[in-house]
């Protein structure tokens, strides 16, 4: 979604909030720092004028003392300016990361699955970091440039002539505002294009790494290497284009500074010829002007970076502003029964469910089977409220799940699928995700029920083994059993199993099914499987056929 640049700036500044005092402190330090730097040049100029015979009523001792003190203080206040800018910037980046995480969490799981992983990685790493340019190198530099330039215009006007003051004002506006705005508009599309291509490259690169086995097995390694090289060259070309434009811009700026300095000398000379000012005031005005371009030049160098920064900001705002697919309810419930009434659901134009009815009570196991792609998993995702029904209702304790808070829903219901994600941590900590205060006895019981305890004990460090240390020593079946151990440890009131034993051999599946039958006393269970043998423990078995559930 494209946004007006001024609106993007407004949204970024709106996040500043409680950090306004840091901005003011950093701005004050920055203005003071530049004034001290100008002091060094100005008083050095006065010392030279005094040396060539101009009547300067200040001793060399005082002049050089001011220069030395100004130089030392300049370093000190510069530190406070930079510290304030970066402290604020990194705190705000932390806030942005939290906002993005919360925004992503508001999206349904299936909505997140639709997002490209590389695009998210690019957003979370590259785009957020790019915002640092705005917070650390744009807000306070703009205030510093404005205040410092205003002070310099007043000083030049008072020391020399209002005419030279107006020339200085024009110079600051041209260098610090007009030319950067022109260059930003000229460079805006290049910045957006670069960020977009970089995101696409990171997505492709990530896919190439994750799909390494398939690439090698299909003998396509050289093809992908060539693709990486070509996409890298494309990025280098875009980056070179940005650099070339920036070089042109820098040269134009340097030329303008020289011309503006010549103009102030020329106008000063005319004023001197007409007896309006003394000659050495021209030199003072010239020294002040040439030494005061620092703040506006800091702004002049921003457009190249800001073109990418605002492109990144748009991508960040796209996530933050994205409306959740599912609305969160406000009712807190404890599961006692679940009823699906006349449920209809379409994927695009394809009808998946055509009037599904189902009821499950406490201490009951229900099985659902049918061919792949017919919509079995969809039923479970609808129960988890990942999607909205097109027609019909799903009732939790006779209350529509739309009215139930997602937090309450997920406390009561646990969906376990055939894919288990294990974090780069110890086996114990991976299990404690389900119940952080679980005792060792509870961990052992859950692992035994998932038929994974013996495997864990066979490892050198047992429960303290890091998943990363296992590398390829853990099979998909073992991952799945660790996932089931999480489920047993959590002990939900309604358990949804989606092909939960698909990667497990018959012996271990039998142990797990026996455990599930035992857990029936604590929870209700819905099992989806393409193997009818898995459903033998069920109280009732349904077949999903032509969009409806039929009792077998």
Coordinates of C-alpha atoms in Angstrom, one line a residue:
X1 CA 0.0 0.0 0.0
X2 CA 1.5 3.4 -1.1
X3 CA 1.1 6.2 1.4
X4 CA 1.8 9.9 1.1
X5 CA 5.3 10.7 2.3
X6 CA 4.1 13.3 4.8
X7 CA 1.7 10.8 6.2
X8 CA 4.5 8.3 6.6
X9 CA 6.6 11.0 8.4
X10 CA 3.6 11.7 10.7
X11 CA 3.2 8.0 11.6
X12 CA 6.9 7.7 12.4
X13 CA 7.0 10.8 14.5
X14 CA 3.8 9.8 16.3
X15 CA 5.9 6.9 17.9
X16 CA 8.3 9.4 19.5
X17 CA 5.9 10.2 22.3
X18 CA 7.7 10.0 25.7
X19 CA 11.1 10.4 24.0
X20 CA 10.4 14.1 23.1
X21 CA 12.7 15.3 26.0
X22 CA 15.6 13.3 24.5
X23 CA 15.0 14.9 21.1
X24 CA 15.0 18.4 22.7
X25 CA 18.2 17.6 24.7
X26 CA 19.9 16.1 21.6
X27 CA 18.8 19.1 19.5
X28 CA 20.1 21.6 22.1
X29 CA 23.4 19.7 22.2
X30 CA 23.6 19.7 18.4
X31 CA 22.9 23.4 18.0
X32 CA 25.4 24.2 20.7
X33 CA 27.9 21.9 19.1
X34 CA 27.6 23.6 15.7
X35 CA 27.8 27.0 17.2
X36 CA 31.0 26.0 19.0
X37 CA 32.4 24.6 15.8
X38 CA 31.6 27.9 14.0
X39 CA 33.2 29.7 17.0
X40 CA 36.5 27.9 16.2
X41 CA 36.5 29.1 12.6
X42 CA 35.2 32.6 13.4
X43 CA 37.7 33.4 16.1
X44 CA 40.5 31.9 14.1
X45 CA 39.4 34.3 11.3
X46 CA 39.4 37.2 13.8
X47 CA 42.9 36.2 14.9
X48 CA 44.1 36.3 11.2
X49 CA 42.4 39.7 10.7
X50 CA 44.1 41.0 13.9
X51 CA 47.5 39.7 12.6
X52 CA 47.1 41.5 9.2
X53 CA 46.3 44.8 11.0
X54 CA 42.6 45.0 11.4
X55 CA 41.6 46.6 14.6
X56 CA 40.2 43.7 16.7
X57 CA 39.8 44.7 20.3
X58 CA 40.4 41.1 21.6
X59 CA 43.8 39.8 22.7
X60 CA 45.4 36.8 21.0
X61 CA 45.3 35.0 24.4
X62 CA 41.5 35.5 24.6
X63 CA 41.0 34.5 20.9
X64 CA 43.1 31.3 21.2
X65 CA 41.5 30.4 24.6
X66 CA 38.0 30.7 23.0
X67 CA 39.2 28.5 20.1
X68 CA 40.6 25.8 22.4
X69 CA 37.6 25.9 24.9
X70 CA 35.1 25.8 21.9
X71 CA 36.9 22.8 20.4
X72 CA 36.8 20.8 23.7
X73 CA 33.2 21.7 24.4
X74 CA 32.3 20.8 20.8
X75 CA 33.5 17.2 21.4
X76 CA 31.5 16.9 24.7
X77 CA 28.2 18.2 23.4
X78 CA 28.6 16.2 20.2
X79 CA 28.8 13.1 22.3
X80 CA 25.5 14.0 24.1
X81 CA 23.8 14.7 20.8
X82 CA 24.9 11.4 19.3
X83 CA 24.1 9.4 22.4
X84 CA 20.6 11.0 22.7
X85 CA 19.8 10.4 19.0
X86 CA 20.9 6.7 19.0
X87 CA 19.3 6.0 22.5
X88 CA 16.0 7.2 21.2
X89 CA 16.4 5.5 17.8
X90 CA 17.1 2.0 19.3
X91 CA 14.4 2.4 21.9
X92 CA 11.9 3.2 19.1
X93 CA 13.1 0.3 17.0
X94 CA 12.4 -1.9 20.0
X95 CA 8.8 -0.4 20.2
X96 CA 8.4 -1.0 16.4
X97 CA 9.5 -4.6 16.7
X98 CA 7.0 -5.2 19.5
X99 CA 4.2 -3.5 17.5
X100 CA 5.0 -5.7 14.5
X101 CA 5.0 -8.9 16.7
X102 CA 1.7 -7.9 18.2
X103 CA 0.2 -7.2 14.8
X104 CA 1.4 -10.5 13.4
X105 CA 0.0 -12.3 16.5
X106 CA -3.4 -10.7 15.8
X107 CA -3.4 -12.4 12.4
X108 CA -4.7 -15.9 12.2
X109 CA -2.2 -18.7 11.8
X110 CA -3.3 -19.4 8.2
X111 CA -3.0 -15.8 7.3
X112 CA 0.6 -15.9 8.6
X113 CA 1.3 -19.0 6.6
X114 CA 0.4 -17.1 3.4
X115 CA 3.2 -14.6 4.1
X116 CA 6.5 -15.3 2.5
X117 CA 9.2 -16.2 5.1
X118 CA 11.9 -14.3 3.3
X119 CA 9.7 -11.2 3.1
X120 CA 9.2 -11.3 6.9
X121 CA 12.9 -11.8 7.5
X122 CA 13.7 -8.8 5.3
X123 CA 11.0 -6.8 7.2
X124 CA 12.2 -7.8 10.7
X125 CA 15.9 -7.4 10.0
X126 CA 16.4 -4.9 7.1
X127 CA 13.3 -2.7 7.1
X128 CA 13.2 -2.0 10.8
X129 CA 16.9 -1.3 11.0
X130 CA 16.5 1.1 8.0
X131 CA 14.2 3.2 10.2
X132 CA 17.2 4.0 12.4
X133 CA 18.2 6.6 9.7
X134 CA 15.0 8.5 10.3
X135 CA 15.1 8.4 14.1
X136 CA 18.8 8.9 14.6
X137 CA 19.7 11.0 11.6
X138 CA 16.7 13.0 10.5
X139 CA 14.5 14.3 13.3
X140 CA 17.1 16.1 15.4
X141 CA 19.3 17.1 12.5
X142 CA 16.3 18.8 11.0
X143 CA 15.7 20.8 14.2
X144 CA 19.4 21.5 14.6
X145 CA 19.6 22.8 11.0
X146 CA 16.5 25.0 11.4
X147 CA 17.6 26.5 14.7
X148 CA 21.3 26.9 13.8
X149 CA 20.5 28.4 10.4
X150 CA 18.1 30.9 12.0
X151 CA 20.7 32.0 14.5
X152 CA 23.3 32.4 11.8
X153 CA 21.0 34.5 9.6
X154 CA 20.4 36.8 12.6
X155 CA 24.2 36.9 13.5
X156 CA 25.2 37.7 9.9
X157 CA 22.5 40.3 9.6
X158 CA 23.6 42.1 12.8
X159 CA 27.3 41.8 12.2
X160 CA 27.3 42.8 8.6
X161 CA 24.1 43.6 6.6
X162 CA 20.5 42.4 6.3
X163 CA 21.3 41.8 2.6
X164 CA 24.0 39.3 3.5
X165 CA 21.7 37.8 6.1
X166 CA 19.0 37.2 3.4
X167 CA 21.6 35.7 1.1
X168 CA 22.6 33.3 3.9
X169 CA 18.9 32.5 4.5
X170 CA 18.5 31.7 0.7
X171 CA 21.6 29.6 0.8
X172 CA 20.4 27.5 3.8
X173 CA 17.0 27.0 2.2
X174 CA 18.5 25.9 -1.2
X175 CA 21.1 23.6 0.3
X176 CA 19.1 22.2 3.2
X177 CA 15.5 22.0 1.7
X178 CA 15.0 22.7 -2.0
X179 CA 17.7 20.6 -3.5
X180 CA 17.2 17.6 -1.1
X181 CA 13.5 17.6 -1.9
X182 CA 14.1 17.6 -5.6
X183 CA 16.7 14.8 -5.2
X184 CA 14.3 12.8 -3.0
X185 CA 11.6 12.9 -5.6
X186 CA 14.1 12.1 -8.3
X187 CA 15.5 9.1 -6.3
X188 CA 12.3 7.9 -4.6
X189 CA 11.3 5.2 -7.0
X190 CA 14.9 3.8 -7.1
X191 CA 14.9 3.4 -3.3
X192 CA 11.5 1.6 -3.4
X193 CA 12.7 -0.6 -6.2
X194 CA 15.9 -1.5 -4.4
X195 CA 14.0 -2.5 -1.1
X196 CA 11.5 -4.5 -3.1
X197 CA 14.2 -6.4 -5.0
X198 CA 16.2 -7.0 -1.9
X199 CA 13.1 -8.5 -0.2
X200 CA 12.5 -10.7 -3.2
X201 CA 16.1 -11.8 -3.2
X202 CA 16.1 -12.7 0.5
X203 CA 12.9 -14.7 -0.1
X204 CA 14.5 -16.6 -3.0
X205 CA 17.8 -17.1 -1.0
X206 CA 15.9 -18.5 2.0
X207 CA 13.9 -20.9 -0.1
X208 CA 17.1 -22.0 -1.8
X209 CA 18.7 -22.9 1.6
X210 CA 15.6 -24.6 3.0
X211 CA 15.1 -26.5 -0.3
X212 CA 18.7 -27.5 -0.6
X213 CA 18.0 -31.2 -0.5
X214 CA 15.4 -31.0 -3.2
X215 CA 17.6 -28.8 -5.4
X216 CA 20.6 -31.2 -5.1
X217 CA 18.4 -34.3 -5.6
X218 CA 17.0 -32.8 -8.8
X219 CA 20.4 -31.9 -10.0
X220 CA 19.5 -28.2 -10.2
X221 CA 22.3 -26.8 -8.0
X222 CA 24.0 -25.0 -10.9
X223 CA 20.7 -23.5 -12.0
X224 CA 20.1 -22.0 -8.5
X225 CA 23.7 -20.8 -8.2
X226 CA 23.2 -19.0 -11.6
X227 CA 19.9 -17.5 -10.3
X228 CA 21.6 -16.3 -7.1
X229 CA 24.4 -14.7 -9.2
X230 CA 22.0 -13.0 -11.6
X231 CA 19.8 -11.7 -8.8
X232 CA 22.9 -10.4 -6.9
X233 CA 24.1 -8.6 -10.1
X234 CA 20.6 -7.0 -10.4
X235 CA 20.8 -5.8 -6.8
X236 CA 24.4 -4.5 -7.4
X237 CA 23.2 -2.6 -10.5
X238 CA 20.3 -1.0 -8.5
X239 CA 22.7 -0.1 -5.7
X240 CA 25.2 1.3 -8.2
X241 CA 22.4 3.4 -9.7
X242 CA 21.6 4.8 -6.3
X243 CA 25.3 5.6 -5.7
X244 CA 25.6 7.3 -9.1
X245 CA 22.7 9.5 -8.4
X246 CA 24.0 10.3 -5.0
X247 CA 27.4 11.2 -6.6
X248 CA 25.7 13.6 -9.0
X249 CA 23.7 15.1 -6.2
X250 CA 26.9 15.6 -4.0
X251 CA 28.7 17.3 -6.9
X252 CA 25.7 19.6 -7.5
X253 CA 25.7 20.5 -3.8
X254 CA 29.4 21.2 -3.7
X255 CA 29.1 23.4 -6.8
X256 CA 26.1 25.3 -5.3
X257 CA 28.1 25.9 -2.1
X258 CA 31.0 27.4 -4.1
X259 CA 28.5 29.6 -6.1
X260 CA 26.7 30.8 -2.9
X261 CA 30.0 31.7 -1.3
X262 CA 31.0 33.7 -4.4
X263 CA 27.6 35.4 -4.3
X264 CA 28.0 36.6 -0.7
X265 CA 31.5 37.9 -1.5
X266 CA 30.2 39.7 -4.7
X267 CA 27.2 41.2 -2.9
X268 CA 29.5 42.1 0.1
X269 CA 31.9 43.9 -2.2
X270 CA 29.1 45.9 -3.8
X271 CA 27.9 46.9 -0.3
X272 CA 31.5 47.8 0.6
X273 CA 31.8 49.9 -2.5
X274 CA 28.7 51.8 -1.5
X275 CA 30.0 52.3 2.0
X276 CA 27.3 50.2 3.7
X277 CA 29.7 47.9 5.4
X278 CA 33.5 47.7 6.2
X279 CA 35.6 45.2 4.2
X280 CA 36.4 43.0 7.2
X281 CA 32.7 42.4 7.9
X282 CA 32.5 40.8 4.4
X283 CA 35.2 38.4 5.5
X284 CA 33.4 37.7 8.8
X285 CA 30.1 37.0 7.0
X286 CA 31.9 34.8 4.5
X287 CA 33.7 32.8 7.3
X288 CA 30.4 32.4 9.2
X289 CA 28.5 31.3 6.2
X290 CA 31.1 28.8 4.9
X291 CA 31.5 27.3 8.4
X292 CA 27.8 27.1 9.1
X293 CA 26.8 24.8 6.2
X294 CA 27.4 21.7 8.4
X295 CA 23.8 21.4 9.7
X296 CA 22.1 21.9 6.3
X297 CA 24.6 19.6 4.6
X298 CA 23.6 16.9 7.1
X299 CA 20.0 17.3 5.7
X300 CA 21.3 17.4 2.2
X301 CA 22.9 14.0 2.5
X302 CA 19.6 12.4 3.7
X303 CA 17.5 11.9 0.5
X304 CA 19.5 8.9 -0.8
X305 CA 18.9 7.1 2.5
X306 CA 15.4 8.4 3.1
X307 CA 14.1 7.1 -0.2
X308 CA 14.9 3.6 1.2
X309 CA 13.8 4.5 4.7
X310 CA 10.3 5.6 3.6
X311 CA 10.0 2.5 1.4
X312 CA 10.8 0.4 4.5
X313 CA 8.4 2.4 6.6
X314 CA 5.6 1.7 4.2
X315 CA 6.3 -2.1 4.5
X316 CA 6.4 -1.8 8.3
X317 CA 3.1 0.1 8.3
X318 CA 1.5 -2.4 6.0
X319 CA 2.0 -5.0 8.8
X320 CA 1.0 -2.7 11.6
X321 CA -2.2 -1.5 9.8
X322 CA -3.2 -4.9 8.5
X323 CA -6.7 -5.7 9.7
X324 CA -7.0 -9.1 11.5
X325 CA -9.0 -11.6 9.5
X326 CA -10.6 -12.9 12.7
X327 CA -12.2 -10.6 15.2
X328 CA -11.4 -11.4 18.9
X329 CA -14.4 -12.0 21.2
X330 CA -14.6 -11.1 24.9
X331 CA -16.2 -14.1 26.6
X332 CA -14.1 -16.4 28.8
X333 CA -15.3 -20.0 28.7
X334 CA -14.3 -23.4 30.0
X335 CA -14.9 -26.2 27.6
X336 CA -17.7 -28.7 28.3
X337 CA -19.0 -29.3 24.8
X338 CA -18.5 -28.4 21.1
X339 CA -21.3 -28.3 18.4
X340 CA -20.9 -27.6 14.7
X341 CA -24.2 -26.7 13.1
X342 CA -24.8 -26.6 9.3
X343 CA -21.2 -25.4 8.6
X344 CA -20.5 -24.1 5.1
X345 CA -17.1 -23.0 4.0
X346 CA -15.5 -22.2 0.6
X347 CA -11.8 -21.8 -0.4
X348 CA -12.2 -19.1 -3.1
X349 CA -14.9 -20.5 -5.4
X350 CA -14.4 -24.1 -4.3
X351 CA -17.0 -25.4 -1.8
X352 CA -15.3 -27.5 0.8
X353 CA -17.9 -27.9 3.6
X354 CA -21.6 -28.2 2.6
X355 CA -23.5 -28.4 5.8
X356 CA -21.3 -30.2 8.3
X357 CA -22.8 -31.1 11.6
X358 CA -20.9 -32.5 14.6
X359 CA -21.2 -32.7 18.3
X360 CA -18.5 -33.8 20.8
X361 CA -18.8 -33.9 24.6
X362 CA -16.4 -34.4 27.4
X363 CA -14.6 -37.7 27.7
X364 CA -15.4 -38.6 24.1
X365 CA -13.1 -39.5 21.1
X366 CA -14.3 -38.8 17.6
X367 CA -12.5 -39.8 14.4
X368 CA -12.8 -38.3 11.0
X369 CA -11.3 -39.8 7.8
X370 CA -11.5 -39.2 4.1
X371 CA -9.2 -38.7 1.1
X372 CA -6.6 -35.9 1.1
X373 CA -7.7 -32.4 0.2
X374 CA -11.3 -33.0 1.0
X375 CA -11.4 -30.6 4.0
X376 CA -10.7 -32.7 7.1
X377 CA -8.0 -30.3 8.4
X378 CA -10.3 -27.3 7.5
X379 CA -12.8 -28.5 10.1
X380 CA -10.2 -28.4 12.8
X381 CA -8.9 -24.9 11.7
X382 CA -12.5 -23.6 11.8
X383 CA -12.9 -25.0 15.4
X384 CA -9.6 -23.0 16.2
X385 CA -11.3 -20.0 14.6
X386 CA -8.5 -19.5 12.1
X387 CA -11.2 -18.9 9.5
X388 CA -14.7 -17.6 9.6
X389 CA -17.6 -19.8 8.4
X390 CA -19.5 -18.7 5.3
X391 CA -22.6 -20.0 6.9
X392 CA -23.6 -21.9 10.0
X393 CA -22.1 -21.8 13.5
X394 CA -19.6 -23.5 15.8
X395 CA -20.7 -23.4 19.4
X396 CA -18.5 -23.8 22.5
X397 CA -20.7 -24.5 25.5
X398 CA -23.7 -23.3 23.4
X399 CA -21.8 -20.0 22.8
X400 CA -20.7 -19.0 19.3
X401 CA -16.9 -19.1 19.2
X402 CA -17.1 -15.6 17.6
X403 CA -18.0 -14.4 21.0
X404 CA -15.2 -16.3 22.7
X405 CA -11.9 -14.6 23.3
X406 CA -9.1 -16.2 21.3
X407 CA -7.0 -16.4 24.4
X408 CA -9.8 -18.4 26.1
X409 CA -10.3 -20.5 23.0
X410 CA -6.6 -21.5 22.9
X411 CA -6.4 -22.2 26.6
X412 CA -9.2 -24.8 26.2
X413 CA -8.3 -26.2 22.7
X414 CA -5.0 -27.5 21.4
X415 CA -4.5 -28.3 17.7
X416 CA -1.6 -30.7 16.9
X417 CA -0.7 -31.4 13.3
X418 CA 1.8 -33.7 11.6
X419 CA 4.5 -30.9 11.5
X420 CA 6.2 -30.1 14.8
X421 CA 8.5 -27.1 15.2
X422 CA 11.3 -27.4 17.7
X423 CA 13.1 -24.3 18.9
X424 CA 16.9 -24.1 19.1
X425 CA 17.0 -24.9 22.8
X426 CA 17.1 -27.9 25.1
X427 CA 14.6 -30.7 24.9
X428 CA 13.4 -29.8 28.4
X429 CA 12.8 -26.1 27.5
X430 CA 11.0 -27.2 24.3
X431 CA 8.6 -29.2 26.4
X432 CA 8.2 -26.5 29.0
X433 CA 6.6 -24.3 26.4
X434 CA 3.5 -26.2 27.0
X435 CA 3.7 -25.8 30.8
X436 CA 6.5 -23.7 32.2
X437 CA 6.1 -24.8 35.8
X438 CA 5.9 -28.5 35.0
X439 CA 7.7 -30.8 37.4
X440 CA 10.3 -33.4 36.3
X441 CA 7.8 -36.1 37.1
X442 CA 5.2 -34.5 34.8
X443 CA 7.8 -34.2 32.0
X444 CA 8.7 -37.9 32.3
X445 CA 5.1 -39.0 32.3
X446 CA 4.2 -36.9 29.2
X447 CA 7.3 -38.3 27.4
X448 CA 6.4 -41.9 28.3
X449 CA 2.9 -41.4 27.1
X450 CA 4.3 -40.0 23.8
X451 CA 6.7 -42.9 23.6
X452 CA 9.7 -40.6 23.4
X453 CA 11.2 -41.1 26.9
X454 CA 13.5 -43.9 26.0
X455 CA 14.9 -41.9 23.1
X456 CA 15.6 -38.9 25.4
X457 CA 17.3 -41.1 27.9
X458 CA 19.5 -42.6 25.2
X459 CA 21.0 -39.1 24.6
X460 CA 24.2 -38.1 26.5
X461 CA 22.6 -35.1 28.2
X462 CA 19.0 -36.4 28.3
X463 CA 16.5 -33.6 28.8
X464 CA 19.3 -31.1 28.7
X465 CA 20.3 -32.0 25.2
X466 CA 20.1 -29.0 22.8
X467 CA 18.0 -29.6 19.7
X468 CA 20.7 -27.9 17.7
X469 CA 23.2 -30.5 18.8
X470 CA 21.0 -33.3 17.4
X471 CA 21.3 -31.9 13.9
X472 CA 20.2 -34.7 11.6
X473 CA 20.1 -37.3 14.4
X474 CA 16.4 -36.7 15.1
X475 CA 13.8 -38.1 12.8
X476 CA 10.5 -36.6 11.8
X477 CA 8.8 -39.3 13.9
X478 CA 10.8 -38.3 17.0
X479 CA 10.0 -34.7 16.4
X480 CA 6.3 -35.6 16.2
X481 CA 6.5 -37.6 19.4
X482 CA 8.2 -34.6 21.2
X483 CA 5.3 -32.5 19.9
X484 CA 2.8 -35.0 21.4
X485 CA 4.7 -34.9 24.7
X486 CA 4.0 -31.2 24.7
X487 CA 0.3 -31.9 24.1
X488 CA 0.1 -34.4 27.0
X489 CA 2.0 -32.0 29.3
X490 CA -0.4 -29.2 28.5
X491 CA -3.4 -31.4 29.0
X492 CA -6.1 -29.3 27.1
X493 CA -9.8 -29.8 27.5
X494 CA -10.3 -30.4 23.8
X495 CA -7.5 -32.0 21.7
X496 CA -7.5 -31.8 17.9
X497 CA -5.1 -34.2 16.2
X498 CA -4.5 -33.7 12.5
X499 CA -2.6 -36.7 11.2
X500 CA -0.7 -36.6 14.5
X501 CA 0.9 -40.1 14.1
X502 CA 1.5 -40.0 10.3
X503 CA 5.3 -40.1 10.8
X504 CA 5.3 -42.6 13.6
X505 CA 5.8 -46.4 13.2
X506 CA 3.1 -48.9 14.1
X507 CA 4.6 -49.9 17.5
X508 CA 5.0 -46.3 18.8
X509 CA 1.6 -45.4 17.3
X510 CA 0.0 -48.2 19.3
X511 CA 1.6 -46.9 22.5
X512 CA 0.5 -43.3 21.8
X513 CA -3.1 -44.4 20.9
X514 CA -3.2 -46.3 24.2
X515 CA -2.2 -43.2 26.0
X516 CA -4.8 -41.1 24.2
X517 CA -7.5 -43.5 25.3
X518 CA -6.3 -43.0 28.9
X519 CA -6.3 -39.2 28.4
X520 CA -10.0 -39.5 27.3
X521 CA -10.8 -39.3 31.0
X522 CA -9.3 -35.8 31.1
X523 CA -10.3 -34.4 27.7
X524 CA -12.4 -34.6 24.5
X525 CA -10.4 -35.6 21.4
X526 CA -11.0 -35.3 17.7
X527 CA -8.6 -37.4 15.5
X528 CA -8.2 -36.9 11.8
X529 CA -6.3 -39.7 9.9
X530 CA -6.2 -41.3 6.5
X531 CA -5.5 -44.6 8.3
X532 CA -8.7 -46.2 9.6
X533 CA -6.6 -48.3 12.0
X534 CA -5.7 -45.2 13.9
X535 CA -9.3 -44.5 14.5
X536 CA -10.1 -47.8 16.3
X537 CA -9.9 -46.1 19.7
X538 CA -12.7 -43.6 18.7
X539 CA -16.2 -43.7 20.2
X540 CA -17.6 -42.5 16.9
X541 CA -16.1 -42.4 13.4
X542 CA -17.2 -40.1 10.6
X543 CA -16.3 -40.0 7.0
X544 CA -16.1 -36.6 5.2
X545 CA -17.8 -37.1 1.9
X546 CA -19.1 -34.5 -0.5
X547 CA -18.7 -31.8 2.1
X548 CA -20.7 -33.5 4.8
X549 CA -19.9 -35.8 7.7
X550 CA -21.4 -39.2 7.7
X551 CA -21.4 -41.5 10.7
X552 CA -19.7 -44.8 9.9

